[in-house]
Short mmCIF file of C-alpha atoms and ligand atoms in Angstrom, two decimals:
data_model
loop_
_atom_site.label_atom_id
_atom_site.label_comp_id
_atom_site.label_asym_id
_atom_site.label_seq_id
_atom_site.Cartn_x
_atom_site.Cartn_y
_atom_site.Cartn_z
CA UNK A 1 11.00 -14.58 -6.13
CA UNK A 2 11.90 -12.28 -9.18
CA UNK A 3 8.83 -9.58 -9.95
CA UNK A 4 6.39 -10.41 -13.37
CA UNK A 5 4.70 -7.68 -15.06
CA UNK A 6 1.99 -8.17 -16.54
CA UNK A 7 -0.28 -6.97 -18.90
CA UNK A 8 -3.77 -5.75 -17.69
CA UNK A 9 -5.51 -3.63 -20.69
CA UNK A 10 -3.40 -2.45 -23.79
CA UNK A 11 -0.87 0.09 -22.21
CA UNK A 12 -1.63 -0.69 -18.13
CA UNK A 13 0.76 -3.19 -16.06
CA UNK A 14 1.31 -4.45 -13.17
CA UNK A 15 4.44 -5.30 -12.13
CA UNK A 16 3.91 -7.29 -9.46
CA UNK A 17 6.20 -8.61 -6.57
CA UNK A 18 5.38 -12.08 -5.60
CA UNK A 19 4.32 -13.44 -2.79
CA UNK A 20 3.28 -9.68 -1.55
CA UNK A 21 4.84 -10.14 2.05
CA UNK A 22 6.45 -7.33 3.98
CA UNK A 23 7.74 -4.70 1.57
CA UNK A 24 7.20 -6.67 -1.68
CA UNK A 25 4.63 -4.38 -2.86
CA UNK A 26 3.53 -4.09 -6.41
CA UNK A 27 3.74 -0.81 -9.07
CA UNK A 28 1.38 -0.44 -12.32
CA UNK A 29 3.40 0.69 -15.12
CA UNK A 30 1.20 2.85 -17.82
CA UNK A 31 2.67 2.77 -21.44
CA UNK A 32 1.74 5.46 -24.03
CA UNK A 33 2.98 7.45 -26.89
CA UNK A 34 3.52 10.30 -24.70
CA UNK A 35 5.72 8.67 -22.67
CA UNK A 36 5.25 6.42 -19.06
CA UNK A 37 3.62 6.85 -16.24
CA UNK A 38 4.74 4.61 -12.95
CA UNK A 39 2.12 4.07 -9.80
CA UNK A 40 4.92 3.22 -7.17
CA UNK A 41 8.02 2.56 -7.08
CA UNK A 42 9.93 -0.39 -4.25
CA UNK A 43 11.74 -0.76 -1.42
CA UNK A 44 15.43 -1.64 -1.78
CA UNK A 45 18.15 -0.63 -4.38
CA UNK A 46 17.70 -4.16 -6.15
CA UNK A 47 14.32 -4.49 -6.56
CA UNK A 48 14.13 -0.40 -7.59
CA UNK A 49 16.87 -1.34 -10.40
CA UNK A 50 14.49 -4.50 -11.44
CA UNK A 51 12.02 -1.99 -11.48
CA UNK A 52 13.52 0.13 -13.46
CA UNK A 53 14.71 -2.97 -16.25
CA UNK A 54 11.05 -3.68 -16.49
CA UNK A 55 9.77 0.00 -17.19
CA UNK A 56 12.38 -0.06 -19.69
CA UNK A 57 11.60 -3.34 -20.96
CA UNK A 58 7.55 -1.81 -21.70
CA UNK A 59 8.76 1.56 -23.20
CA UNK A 60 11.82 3.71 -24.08
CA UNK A 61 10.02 6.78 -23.81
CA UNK A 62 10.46 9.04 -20.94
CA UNK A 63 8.79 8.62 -17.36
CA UNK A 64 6.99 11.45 -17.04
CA UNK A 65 5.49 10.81 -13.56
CA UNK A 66 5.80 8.62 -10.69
CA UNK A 67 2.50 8.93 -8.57
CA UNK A 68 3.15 7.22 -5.08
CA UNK A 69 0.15 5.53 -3.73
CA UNK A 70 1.52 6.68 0.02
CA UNK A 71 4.25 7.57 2.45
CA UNK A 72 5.60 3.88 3.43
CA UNK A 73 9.09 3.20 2.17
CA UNK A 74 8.36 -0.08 0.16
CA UNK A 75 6.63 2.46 -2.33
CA UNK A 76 8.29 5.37 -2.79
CA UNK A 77 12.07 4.42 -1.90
CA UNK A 78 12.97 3.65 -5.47
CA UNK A 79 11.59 7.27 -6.37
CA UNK A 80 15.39 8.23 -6.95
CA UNK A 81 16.22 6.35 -9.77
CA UNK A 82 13.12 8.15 -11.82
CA UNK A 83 13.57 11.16 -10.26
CA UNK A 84 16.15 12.84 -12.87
CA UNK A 85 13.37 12.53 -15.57
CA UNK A 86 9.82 11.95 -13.70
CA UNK A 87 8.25 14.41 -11.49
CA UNK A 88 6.58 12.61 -8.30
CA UNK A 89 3.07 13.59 -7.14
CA UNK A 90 1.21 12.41 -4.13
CA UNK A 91 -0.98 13.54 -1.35
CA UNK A 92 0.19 16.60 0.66
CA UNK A 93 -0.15 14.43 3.62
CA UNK A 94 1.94 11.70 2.15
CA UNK A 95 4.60 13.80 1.43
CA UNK A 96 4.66 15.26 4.74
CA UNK A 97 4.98 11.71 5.82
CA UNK A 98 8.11 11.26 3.93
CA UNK A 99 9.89 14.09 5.01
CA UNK A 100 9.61 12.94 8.75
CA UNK A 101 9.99 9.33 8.62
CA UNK A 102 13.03 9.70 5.84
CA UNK A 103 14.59 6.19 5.88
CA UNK A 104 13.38 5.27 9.29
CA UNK A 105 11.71 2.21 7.90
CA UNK A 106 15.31 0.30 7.56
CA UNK A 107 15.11 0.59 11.40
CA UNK A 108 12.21 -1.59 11.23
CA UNK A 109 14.23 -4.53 8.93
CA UNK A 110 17.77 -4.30 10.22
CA UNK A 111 18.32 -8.02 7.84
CA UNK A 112 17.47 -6.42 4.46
CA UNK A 113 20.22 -5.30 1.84
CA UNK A 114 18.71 -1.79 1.41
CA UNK A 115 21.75 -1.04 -0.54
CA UNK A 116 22.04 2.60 -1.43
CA UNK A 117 18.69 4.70 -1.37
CA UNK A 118 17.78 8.12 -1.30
CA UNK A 119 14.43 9.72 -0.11
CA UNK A 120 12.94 11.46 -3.31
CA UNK A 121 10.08 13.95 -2.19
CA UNK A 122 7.18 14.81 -4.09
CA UNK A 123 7.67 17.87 -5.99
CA UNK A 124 3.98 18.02 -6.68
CA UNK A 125 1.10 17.05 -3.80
CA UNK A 126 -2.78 17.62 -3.70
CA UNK A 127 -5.18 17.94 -1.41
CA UNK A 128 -8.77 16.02 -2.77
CA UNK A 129 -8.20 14.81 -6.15
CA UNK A 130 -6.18 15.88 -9.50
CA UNK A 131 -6.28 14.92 -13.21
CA UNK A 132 -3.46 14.24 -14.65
CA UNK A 133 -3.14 13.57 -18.54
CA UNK A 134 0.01 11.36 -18.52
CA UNK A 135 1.05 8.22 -21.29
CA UNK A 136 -1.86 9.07 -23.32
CA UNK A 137 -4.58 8.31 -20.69
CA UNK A 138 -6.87 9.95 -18.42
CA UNK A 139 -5.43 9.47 -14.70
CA UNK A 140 -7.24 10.32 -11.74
CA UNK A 141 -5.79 10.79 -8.41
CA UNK A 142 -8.16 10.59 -5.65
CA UNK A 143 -8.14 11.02 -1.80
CA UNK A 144 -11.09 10.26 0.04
CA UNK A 145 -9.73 10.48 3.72
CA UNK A 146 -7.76 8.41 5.84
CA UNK A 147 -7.15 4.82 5.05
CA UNK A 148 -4.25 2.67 5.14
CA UNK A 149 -2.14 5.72 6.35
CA UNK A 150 -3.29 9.96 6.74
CA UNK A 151 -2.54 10.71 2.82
CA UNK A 152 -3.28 7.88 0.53
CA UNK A 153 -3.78 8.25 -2.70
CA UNK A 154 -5.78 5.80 -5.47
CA UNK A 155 -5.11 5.64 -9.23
CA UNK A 156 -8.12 5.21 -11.26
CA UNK A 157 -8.30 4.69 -14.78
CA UNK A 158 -11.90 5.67 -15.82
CA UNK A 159 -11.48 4.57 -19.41
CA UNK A 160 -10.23 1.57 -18.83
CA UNK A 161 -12.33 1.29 -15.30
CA UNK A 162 -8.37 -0.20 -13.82
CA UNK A 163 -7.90 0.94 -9.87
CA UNK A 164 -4.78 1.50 -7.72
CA UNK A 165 -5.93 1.41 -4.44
CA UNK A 166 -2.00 1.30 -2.88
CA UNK A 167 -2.21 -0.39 0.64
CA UNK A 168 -6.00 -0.06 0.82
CA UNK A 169 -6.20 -3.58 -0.73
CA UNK A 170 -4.18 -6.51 0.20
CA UNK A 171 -4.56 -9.44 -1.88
CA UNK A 172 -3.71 -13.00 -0.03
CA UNK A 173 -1.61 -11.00 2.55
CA UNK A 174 -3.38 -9.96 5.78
CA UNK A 175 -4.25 -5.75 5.42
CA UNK A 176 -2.36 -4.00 7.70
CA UNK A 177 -4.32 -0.10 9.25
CA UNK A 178 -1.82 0.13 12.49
CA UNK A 179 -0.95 3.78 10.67
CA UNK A 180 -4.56 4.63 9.49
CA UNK A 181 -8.08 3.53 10.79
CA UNK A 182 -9.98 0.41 10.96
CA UNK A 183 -13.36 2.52 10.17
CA UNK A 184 -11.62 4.99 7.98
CA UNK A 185 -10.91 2.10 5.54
CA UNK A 186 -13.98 0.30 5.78
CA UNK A 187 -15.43 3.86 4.42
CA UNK A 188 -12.68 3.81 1.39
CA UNK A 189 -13.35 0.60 0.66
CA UNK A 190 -16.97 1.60 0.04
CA UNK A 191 -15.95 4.43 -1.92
CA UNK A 192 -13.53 2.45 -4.14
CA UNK A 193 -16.44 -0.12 -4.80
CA UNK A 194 -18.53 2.99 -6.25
CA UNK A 195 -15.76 3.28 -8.77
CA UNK A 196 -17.10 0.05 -10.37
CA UNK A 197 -13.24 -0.99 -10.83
CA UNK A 198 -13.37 -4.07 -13.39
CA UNK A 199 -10.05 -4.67 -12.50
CA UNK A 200 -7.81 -4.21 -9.18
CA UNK A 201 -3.74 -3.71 -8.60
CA UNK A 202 -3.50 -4.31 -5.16
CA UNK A 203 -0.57 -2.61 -3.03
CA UNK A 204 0.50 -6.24 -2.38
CA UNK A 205 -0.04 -9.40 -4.35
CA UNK A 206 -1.94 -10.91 -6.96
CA UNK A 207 -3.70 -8.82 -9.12
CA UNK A 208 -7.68 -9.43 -9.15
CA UNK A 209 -10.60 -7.48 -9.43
CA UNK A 210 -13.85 -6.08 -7.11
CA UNK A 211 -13.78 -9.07 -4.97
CA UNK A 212 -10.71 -8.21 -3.39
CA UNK A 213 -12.55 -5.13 -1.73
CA UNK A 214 -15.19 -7.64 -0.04
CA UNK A 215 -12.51 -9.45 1.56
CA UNK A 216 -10.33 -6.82 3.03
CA UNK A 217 -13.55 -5.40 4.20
CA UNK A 218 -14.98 -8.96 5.89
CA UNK A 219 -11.16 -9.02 7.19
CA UNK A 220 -11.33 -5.48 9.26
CA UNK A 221 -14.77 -6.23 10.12
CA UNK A 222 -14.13 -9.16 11.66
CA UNK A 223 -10.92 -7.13 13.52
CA UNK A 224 -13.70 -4.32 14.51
CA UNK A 225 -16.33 -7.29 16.13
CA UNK A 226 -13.19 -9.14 17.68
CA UNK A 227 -11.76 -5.75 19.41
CA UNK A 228 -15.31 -4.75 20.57
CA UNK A 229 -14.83 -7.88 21.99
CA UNK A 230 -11.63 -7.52 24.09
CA UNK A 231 -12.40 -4.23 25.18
CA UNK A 232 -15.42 -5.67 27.28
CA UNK A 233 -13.55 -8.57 28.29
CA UNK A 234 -10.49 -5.81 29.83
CA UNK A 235 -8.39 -8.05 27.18
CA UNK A 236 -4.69 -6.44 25.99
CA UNK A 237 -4.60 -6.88 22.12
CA UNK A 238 -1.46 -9.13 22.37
CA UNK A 239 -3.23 -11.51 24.68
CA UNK A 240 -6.42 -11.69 22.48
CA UNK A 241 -4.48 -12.00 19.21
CA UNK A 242 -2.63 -15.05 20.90
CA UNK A 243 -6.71 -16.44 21.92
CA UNK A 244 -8.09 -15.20 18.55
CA UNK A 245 -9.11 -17.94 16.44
CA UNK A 246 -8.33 -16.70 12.68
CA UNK A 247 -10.37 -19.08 11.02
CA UNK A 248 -10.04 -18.33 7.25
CA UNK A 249 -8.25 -14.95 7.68
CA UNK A 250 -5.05 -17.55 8.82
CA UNK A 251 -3.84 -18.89 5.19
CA UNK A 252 -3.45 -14.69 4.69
CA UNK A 253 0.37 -14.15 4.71
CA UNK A 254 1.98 -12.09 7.46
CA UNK A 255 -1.08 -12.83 10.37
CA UNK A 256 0.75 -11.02 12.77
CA UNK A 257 -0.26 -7.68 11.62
CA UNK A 258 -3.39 -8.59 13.36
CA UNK A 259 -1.55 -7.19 16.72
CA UNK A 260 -1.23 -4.19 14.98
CA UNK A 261 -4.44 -4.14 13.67
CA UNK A 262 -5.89 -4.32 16.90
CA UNK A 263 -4.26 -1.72 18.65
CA UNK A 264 -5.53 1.00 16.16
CA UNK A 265 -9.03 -0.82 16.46
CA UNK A 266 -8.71 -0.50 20.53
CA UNK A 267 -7.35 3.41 20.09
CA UNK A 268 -10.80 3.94 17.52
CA UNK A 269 -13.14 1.92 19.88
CA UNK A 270 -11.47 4.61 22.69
CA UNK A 271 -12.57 7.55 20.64
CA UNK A 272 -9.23 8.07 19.22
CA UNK A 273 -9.67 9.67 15.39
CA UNK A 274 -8.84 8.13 12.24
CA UNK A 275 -4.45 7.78 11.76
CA UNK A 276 -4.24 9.71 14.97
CA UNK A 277 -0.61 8.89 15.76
CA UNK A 278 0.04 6.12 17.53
CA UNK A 279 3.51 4.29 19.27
CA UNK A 280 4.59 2.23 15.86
CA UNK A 281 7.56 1.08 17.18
CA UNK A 282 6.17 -0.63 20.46
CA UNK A 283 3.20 -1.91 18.14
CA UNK A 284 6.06 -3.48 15.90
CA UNK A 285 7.46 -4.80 19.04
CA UNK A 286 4.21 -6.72 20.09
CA UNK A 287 3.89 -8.03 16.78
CA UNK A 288 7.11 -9.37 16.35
CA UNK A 289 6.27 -11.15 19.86
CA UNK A 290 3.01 -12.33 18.54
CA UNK A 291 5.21 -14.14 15.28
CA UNK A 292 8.00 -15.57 17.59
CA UNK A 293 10.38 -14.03 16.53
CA UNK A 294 11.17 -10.96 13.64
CA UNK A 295 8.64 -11.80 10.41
CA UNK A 296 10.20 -12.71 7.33
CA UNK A 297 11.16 -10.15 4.28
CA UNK A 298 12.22 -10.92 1.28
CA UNK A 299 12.75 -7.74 -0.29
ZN1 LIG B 301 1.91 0.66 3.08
#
């Protein structure tokens, strides 16, 4: 399915990649006089380029920042083609991120068409939080500790009370923590509801607004009680994931990040700290055995 953007508040998109599976993420796209700012960019060469069409589409003025909301690949691969005229800013730890993992997420889709990409670094990071005065609007980049990976990174519109949470919020696709912390995002998620966010650009699918926090938070709840579970009952997390009963959590896309899920819920419930690193390439393994086969993705 080709991308929509959309139009949120005068000057604040959403460009948003349906049905927000595996790597079909969404970007916001602020418009000003000053020129554009863009939250995210995508995965592949195609869907940067469509990207791109669509930023120019909004605005011909210059984009004078890309902000990524983290580290994974489906956000911050199309950084290149902005990268001649935007500077990119994330979180120091994100950036990190990039440097080691480079490209390694192609290893984890050997069917996509990446076509040609190139890793674009940050050439600006932070540590807590950092204003930024970019397409005419007040921009605030905030950090509040490990969530959906070590160094995320939300975009929050005070003025306009619009929030980019990145990967802390999945809407209609099952939130994925395997590279951050169960607890850790259940504590963002409470911090991001202090915002009072009127509306909410999730990392993946449809846009919404505060209600999407209460159900990615009654989703890794309910991943917390079930683990607690397993752990007494000497359970692997394949073999309860394959017992589980998902009740209404199964009509979220991609279910099989629940394997996932559960192993970083098993390392926490072990004493293991928040994104401590853990083995992401057996994890994919046993979720990949979980689906029957390699999950779909359409980017
Ligand atoms: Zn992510």
């Amino acid at each position: 399915m080709l991308p929509k953007t959309e139009e949120i508040i005068e000057g604040v998109h959403a460009h948003v990649q349906p049905d927000g599976g595996w790597c079909l993420n969404n970007s916001g796209i602020l418009t000003g006089s000053s020129g554009t700012v863009l939250i995210d960019t995508a995965a592949t060469e195609r869907r940067s380029r469509m990207l791109h069409e669509n930023v120019r589409a909004l605005s011909s003025g210059p984009v004078e920042f890309v902000v990524n909301t983290h580290s994974h690949g489906d956000h911050t691969f199309g950084n290149y083609l902005f990268a001649g005229e935007a500077t990119v800013i994330a979180h120091e730890m994100a950036a990190a991120e990039m440097a080691e993992h480079g490209l390694a997420l192609q290893g984890l889709w050997p069917a996509v068409e990446w076509g040609h990409i190139e890793v674009s670094r940050p050439r600006i990071t932070f540590s807590d939080r950092m204003s930024l005065e970019g397409a005419g609007m007040r921009i605030q980049l905030l950090h509040f500790g490990p969530g959906h990976t070590v160094g995320d990174c939300v975009v929050w519109l005070p003025d306009q009370r619009v929030l980019f949470p990145g990967d802390l919020v999945f809407s209609g696709a099952t939130p994925f923590v395997l590279m951050g912390s169960v607890s850790g995002t259940l504590r963002r998620l409470d911090q991001l509801r202090r915002l009072e966010p009127l509306h909410i650009v999730p990392g993946h699918g449809p846009v919404g607004g505060p209600e999407l926090l209460d159900a990615n938070a009654d989703y890794l709840r309910w991943v917390r009680g079930l683990a607690r579970a397993g752990v007494a009952d000497g359970l692997a997390p394949l073999e309860l994931a394959r017992s589980a009963d998902l009740g209404v959590f199964a009509r979220l896309l991609d279910s099989e990040r629940l394997v996932g899920n559960l192993i970083r819920a098993y390392a926490e419930e072990s004493g293991a700290a928040p994104a401590a690193p853990l083995d992401v390439q057996s994890a994919f393994a046993e979720m990949v055995s979980f689906n029957g086969g390699h999950p779909h993705c359409a980017a």
